[in-house]
mmCIF file of C-alpha atoms in Angstrom:
data_model
loop_
_atom_site.group_PDB
_atom_site.id
_atom_site.type_symbol
_atom_site.label_atom_id
_atom_site.label_comp_id
_atom_site.label_asym_id
_atom_site.label_seq_id
_atom_site.Cartn_x
_atom_site.Cartn_y
_atom_site.Cartn_z
ATOM 1 C CA VAL G 1 -68.278 68.087 -24.543
ATOM 2 C CA GLU G 2 -71.706 68.888 -23.136
ATOM 3 C CA THR G 3 -72.692 65.237 -23.461
ATOM 4 C CA ALA G 4 -69.609 64.206 -21.503
ATOM 5 C CA ARG G 5 -70.446 66.728 -18.798
ATOM 6 C CA VAL G 6 -73.991 65.410 -18.556
ATOM 7 C CA LEU G 7 -72.638 61.857 -18.290
ATOM 8 C CA GLY G 8 -70.265 62.981 -15.592
ATOM 9 C CA ASN G 9 -73.182 64.257 -13.544
ATOM 10 C CA LEU G 10 -75.432 61.284 -14.320
ATOM 11 C CA THR G 11 -72.827 58.695 -13.407
ATOM 12 C CA ARG G 12 -72.722 59.998 -9.877
ATOM 13 C CA ASN G 13 -75.926 57.988 -9.478
ATOM 14 C CA ASP G 14 -75.461 54.241 -9.022
ATOM 15 C CA LYS G 15 -78.525 53.279 -11.079
ATOM 16 C CA ALA G 16 -77.400 55.528 -13.921
ATOM 17 C CA ARG G 17 -73.930 53.948 -13.808
ATOM 18 C CA ARG G 18 -75.357 50.435 -14.038
ATOM 19 C CA TYR G 19 -77.605 51.385 -16.958
ATOM 20 C CA PHE G 20 -74.758 53.163 -18.727
ATOM 21 C CA CYS G 21 -72.379 50.205 -18.382
ATOM 22 C CA ARG G 22 -74.998 47.631 -19.389
ATOM 23 C CA ASN G 23 -75.361 49.520 -22.641
ATOM 24 C CA GLY G 24 -71.666 49.582 -23.500
ATOM 25 C CA GLY G 25 -70.844 52.883 -21.870
ATOM 26 C CA LEU G 26 -67.605 51.771 -20.263
ATOM 27 C CA THR G 27 -66.292 50.397 -23.547
ATOM 28 C CA LEU G 28 -67.220 53.632 -25.297
ATOM 29 C CA VAL G 29 -65.407 55.817 -22.759
ATOM 30 C CA VAL G 30 -62.264 53.676 -22.962
ATOM 31 C CA LYS G 31 -62.385 53.760 -26.758
ATOM 32 C CA GLN G 32 -62.688 57.546 -26.836
ATOM 33 C CA LEU G 33 -59.842 58.059 -24.381
ATOM 34 C CA SER G 34 -57.664 55.536 -26.198
ATOM 35 C CA ALA G 35 -58.046 57.401 -29.484
ATOM 36 C CA GLY G 36 -55.659 60.073 -28.243
ATOM 37 C CA ALA G 37 -56.501 62.422 -31.088
ATOM 38 C CA ALA G 38 -54.611 65.695 -30.967
ATOM 39 C CA SER G 39 -57.820 67.489 -31.847
ATOM 40 C CA GLN G 40 -59.686 65.898 -28.936
ATOM 41 C CA ALA G 41 -61.155 68.690 -26.851
ATOM 42 C CA TYR G 42 -59.495 69.113 -23.484
ATOM 43 C CA ASP G 43 -62.823 69.541 -21.708
ATOM 44 C CA PHE G 44 -64.105 66.335 -23.305
ATOM 45 C CA LYS G 45 -61.060 64.401 -22.115
ATOM 46 C CA ALA G 46 -61.376 65.781 -18.593
ATOM 47 C CA CYS G 47 -65.080 64.933 -18.456
ATOM 48 C CA ALA G 48 -64.505 61.434 -19.859
ATOM 49 C CA ILE G 49 -61.862 60.729 -17.208
ATOM 50 C CA GLY G 50 -64.285 62.060 -14.608
ATOM 51 C CA VAL G 51 -66.849 59.540 -15.858
ATOM 52 C CA LEU G 52 -64.216 56.809 -15.427
ATOM 53 C CA VAL G 53 -63.633 57.906 -11.841
ATOM 54 C CA ASN G 54 -67.339 57.416 -11.167
ATOM 55 C CA LEU G 55 -67.585 54.087 -13.000
ATOM 56 C CA LEU G 56 -64.536 52.611 -11.270
ATOM 57 C CA GLY G 57 -66.130 53.372 -7.937
ATOM 58 C CA ASP G 58 -68.228 50.243 -8.579
ATOM 59 C CA ALA G 59 -66.362 46.966 -8.099
ATOM 60 C CA GLU G 60 -68.186 45.232 -10.962
ATOM 61 C CA ASN G 61 -66.746 47.678 -13.500
ATOM 62 C CA ARG G 62 -63.089 47.150 -12.615
ATOM 63 C CA ALA G 63 -62.546 43.743 -14.204
ATOM 64 C CA PRO G 64 -64.165 44.782 -17.528
ATOM 65 C CA PHE G 65 -62.067 47.943 -17.462
ATOM 66 C CA MET G 66 -58.904 45.888 -17.022
ATOM 67 C CA GLN G 67 -59.938 43.662 -19.940
ATOM 68 C CA HIS G 68 -59.728 46.812 -22.066
ATOM 69 C CA LYS G 69 -56.161 47.392 -20.792
ATOM 70 C CA GLY G 70 -57.493 50.137 -18.598
ATOM 71 C CA ALA G 71 -54.479 50.367 -16.298
ATOM 72 C CA GLU G 72 -52.166 50.889 -19.254
ATOM 73 C CA LEU G 73 -54.532 53.560 -20.575
ATOM 74 C CA LEU G 74 -54.542 55.433 -17.278
ATOM 75 C CA TYR G 75 -50.757 55.279 -17.110
ATOM 76 C CA THR G 76 -50.491 56.696 -20.643
ATOM 77 C CA LEU G 77 -52.921 59.493 -19.798
ATOM 78 C CA LEU G 78 -51.095 60.229 -16.548
ATOM 79 C CA ALA G 79 -47.693 60.374 -18.227
ATOM 80 C CA ALA G 80 -49.018 62.794 -20.850
ATOM 81 C CA ALA G 81 -50.705 65.010 -18.265
ATOM 82 C CA LEU G 82 -47.628 65.168 -16.040
ATOM 83 C CA GLN G 83 -45.357 65.907 -18.964
ATOM 84 C CA GLU G 84 -47.529 68.959 -19.616
ATOM 85 C CA GLU G 85 -47.624 69.665 -15.870
ATOM 86 C CA ASP G 86 -51.402 69.553 -16.102
ATOM 87 C CA TRP G 87 -52.019 69.038 -12.404
ATOM 88 C CA PHE G 88 -55.803 69.091 -12.693
ATOM 89 C CA LEU G 89 -55.943 66.312 -15.274
ATOM 90 C CA ALA G 90 -53.267 64.335 -13.424
ATOM 91 C CA THR G 91 -55.321 64.599 -10.236
ATOM 92 C CA ILE G 92 -58.473 63.036 -11.683
ATOM 93 C CA ILE G 93 -56.418 60.312 -13.387
ATOM 94 C CA CYS G 94 -54.914 59.480 -9.986
ATOM 95 C CA GLN G 95 -58.446 59.376 -8.572
ATOM 96 C CA ALA G 96 -59.397 56.855 -11.266
ATOM 97 C CA LEU G 97 -56.356 54.733 -10.394
ATOM 98 C CA TRP G 98 -57.228 54.945 -6.712
ATOM 99 C CA ASN G 99 -60.759 53.669 -7.369
ATOM 100 C CA LEU G 100 -59.356 50.884 -9.534
ATOM 101 C CA LEU G 101 -57.125 49.644 -6.702
ATOM 102 C CA ILE G 102 -59.211 50.556 -3.681
ATOM 103 C CA ASP G 103 -60.469 47.076 -2.740
ATOM 104 C CA ALA G 104 -57.420 45.071 -3.792
ATOM 105 C CA ASN G 105 -55.633 43.153 -1.043
ATOM 106 C CA ASN G 106 -52.711 42.916 -3.430
ATOM 107 C CA VAL G 107 -52.591 45.614 -6.106
ATOM 108 C CA ALA G 108 -50.452 43.347 -8.294
ATOM 109 C CA ASP G 109 -53.502 41.085 -8.624
ATOM 110 C CA VAL G 110 -55.312 43.966 -10.340
ATOM 111 C CA CYS G 111 -52.552 45.562 -12.409
ATOM 112 C CA GLN G 112 -49.345 44.293 -13.902
ATOM 113 C CA GLU G 113 -46.435 45.118 -11.631
ATOM 114 C CA GLN G 114 -44.625 46.870 -14.471
ATOM 115 C CA VAL G 115 -47.533 49.300 -14.887
ATOM 116 C CA LEU G 116 -47.643 49.915 -11.149
ATOM 117 C CA ASP G 117 -43.887 50.453 -11.029
ATOM 118 C CA ASP G 118 -44.113 52.926 -13.906
ATOM 119 C CA VAL G 119 -46.925 54.802 -12.156
ATOM 120 C CA CYS G 120 -44.879 54.942 -8.947
ATOM 121 C CA ASP G 121 -41.841 56.256 -10.809
ATOM 122 C CA LEU G 122 -43.953 59.010 -12.360
ATOM 123 C CA LEU G 123 -45.499 60.003 -9.058
ATOM 124 C CA VAL G 124 -42.179 60.080 -7.232
ATOM 125 C CA ASP G 125 -40.712 62.259 -9.966
ATOM 126 C CA TYR G 126 -43.592 64.741 -10.033
ATOM 127 C CA LEU G 127 -43.949 64.897 -6.273
ATOM 128 C CA ASP G 128 -40.391 66.216 -6.054
ATOM 129 C CA GLU G 129 -41.238 69.735 -4.981
ATOM 130 C CA GLU G 130 -37.647 70.985 -5.021
ATOM 131 C CA ARG G 131 -37.086 69.851 -8.598
ATOM 132 C CA LEU G 132 -40.377 71.170 -9.943
ATOM 133 C CA PHE G 133 -40.348 74.545 -8.253
ATOM 134 C CA GLU G 134 -36.652 75.212 -8.029
ATOM 135 C CA HIS G 135 -37.086 78.737 -9.376
ATOM 136 C CA SER G 136 -40.455 79.476 -7.756
ATOM 137 C CA THR G 137 -41.155 80.943 -4.365
ATOM 138 C CA ARG G 138 -43.929 78.414 -3.638
ATOM 139 C CA PRO G 139 -45.630 75.430 -5.323
ATOM 140 C CA ASP G 140 -48.605 75.859 -7.594
ATOM 141 C CA VAL G 141 -51.877 75.647 -5.655
ATOM 142 C CA ILE G 142 -53.295 73.144 -8.144
ATOM 143 C CA TRP G 143 -50.114 71.086 -7.795
ATOM 144 C CA GLU G 144 -50.685 70.953 -4.043
ATOM 145 C CA GLY G 145 -54.091 69.390 -4.685
ATOM 146 C CA PHE G 146 -52.483 66.899 -7.035
ATOM 147 C CA ALA G 147 -49.785 66.144 -4.456
ATOM 148 C CA VAL G 148 -52.364 65.112 -1.854
ATOM 149 C CA VAL G 149 -54.106 62.627 -4.172
ATOM 150 C CA ALA G 150 -50.864 61.389 -5.742
ATOM 151 C CA THR G 151 -49.242 60.827 -2.346
ATOM 152 C CA ASP G 152 -52.236 58.792 -1.174
ATOM 153 C CA LEU G 153 -52.071 56.684 -4.344
ATOM 154 C CA LEU G 154 -48.318 56.177 -4.067
ATOM 155 C CA GLU G 155 -48.581 55.151 -0.420
ATOM 156 C CA ARG G 156 -51.444 52.777 -1.270
ATOM 157 C CA ILE G 157 -49.342 50.970 -3.873
ATOM 158 C CA GLN G 158 -46.211 50.885 -1.725
ATOM 159 C CA ALA G 159 -48.148 49.642 1.316
ATOM 160 C CA SER G 160 -49.543 46.798 -0.773
ATOM 161 C CA TYR G 161 -46.043 45.940 -1.984
ATOM 162 C CA ASP G 162 -44.748 45.938 1.603
ATOM 163 C CA LYS G 163 -47.613 43.705 2.732
ATOM 164 C CA GLN G 164 -46.976 41.295 -0.125
ATOM 165 C CA GLU G 165 -43.265 41.097 0.718
ATOM 166 C CA GLN G 166 -44.071 40.504 4.380
ATOM 167 C CA GLU G 167 -46.544 37.733 3.542
ATOM 168 C CA GLU G 168 -44.021 36.098 1.217
ATOM 169 C CA ALA G 169 -41.335 36.299 3.902
ATOM 170 C CA GLU G 170 -43.689 34.805 6.491
ATOM 171 C CA ALA G 171 -44.697 32.036 4.084
ATOM 172 C CA GLU G 172 -41.038 31.234 3.405
ATOM 173 C CA ALA G 173 -40.271 31.242 7.131
ATOM 174 C CA GLU G 174 -43.176 28.872 7.766
ATOM 175 C CA LYS G 175 -41.972 26.637 4.954
ATOM 176 C CA GLN G 176 -38.491 26.478 6.455
ATOM 177 C CA LYS G 177 -39.986 25.820 9.882
ATOM 178 C CA GLN G 178 -41.965 22.882 8.511
ATOM 179 C CA LYS G 179 -38.852 21.480 6.836
ATOM 180 C CA LEU G 180 -36.903 21.685 10.088
ATOM 181 C CA GLN G 181 -39.784 20.049 11.936
ATOM 182 C CA GLN G 182 -39.883 17.230 9.401
ATOM 183 C CA LYS G 183 -36.129 16.684 9.772
ATOM 184 C CA SER G 184 -36.495 16.708 13.538
ATOM 185 C CA ASN G 185 -39.286 14.146 13.329
ATOM 186 C CA VAL G 186 -37.150 11.910 11.111
ATOM 187 C CA ARG G 187 -34.241 12.088 13.564
ATOM 188 C CA SER G 188 -36.598 11.366 16.438
ATOM 189 C CA ASP G 189 -38.027 8.340 14.627
ATOM 190 C CA LYS G 190 -34.522 7.038 13.958
ATOM 191 C CA ASN G 191 -33.528 7.494 17.585
ATOM 192 C CA ASN G 192 -36.665 5.731 18.759
ATOM 193 C CA ALA G 193 -35.996 2.884 16.350
ATOM 194 C CA GLY G 194 -32.437 2.593 17.687
ATOM 195 C CA GLU G 195 -33.675 2.452 21.269
ATOM 196 C CA GLU G 196 -36.140 -0.288 20.371
ATOM 197 C CA ASP G 197 -33.319 -2.294 18.781
ATOM 198 C CA ASP G 198 -31.256 -1.918 21.950
ATOM 199 C CA ILE G 199 -34.180 -3.079 24.042
ATOM 200 C CA ASN G 200 -34.725 -6.090 21.791
ATOM 201 C CA GLU G 201 -31.054 -6.984 22.030
ATOM 202 C CA ASP G 202 -31.207 -6.759 25.808
ATOM 203 C CA GLU G 203 -34.272 -8.961 25.842
ATOM 204 C CA ASP G 204 -32.490 -11.528 23.671
ATOM 205 C CA ASP G 205 -29.522 -11.551 26.064
ATOM 206 C CA ASP G 206 -31.801 -12.081 29.033
ATOM 207 C CA VAL G 207 -33.521 -15.003 27.385
ATOM 208 C CA TYR G 208 -30.210 -16.570 26.466
ATOM 209 C CA ILE G 209 -28.929 -16.215 30.020
ATOM 210 C CA GLU G 210 -32.101 -17.683 31.429
ATOM 211 C CA GLU G 211 -31.692 -20.683 29.165
ATOM 212 C CA MET G 212 -28.254 -21.284 30.606
#
């Protein structure tokens, strides 16, 4: 646990992060979090996820993380934390997901859409204040902190989805426009060809008359 805490502090430094990852640190963290041992110390897990938050702040670590099925791992950790209503752990997992997606023009290029959809479903469910605190006078303070980060993450994913749909719609509209333009050009060419034929026929008539 102490080692994980030290790593959490060290990986706030960019040089330390690069050194750590060059020496297999990212793989080690993923392996430890994937173990999912019931006896795994809570503090160790929290610190390890905190290390991930720091590592995923660097763009060069995101692709290797995804090669280790990192998005699926974060979803699994998030689902477990939310099931226990562990708002603190859920918050730092959402921070890791945010860093993973932060530079993506299209989040579906980074994560499988099914994983993203599952994450969104979880967040929507656990951001439902009325359902969670039906018998409480006010929400948990730690939940409120989670809600801020989770809402930002949810909006980030949904905004990317909306942008993707808009771009696809615009691309389809442009495609249809080009098809209509091509058809119009074909009709125009046919009309022009018909006019030329009429002109040629008129010219032939004139020549014939002149010969008479």
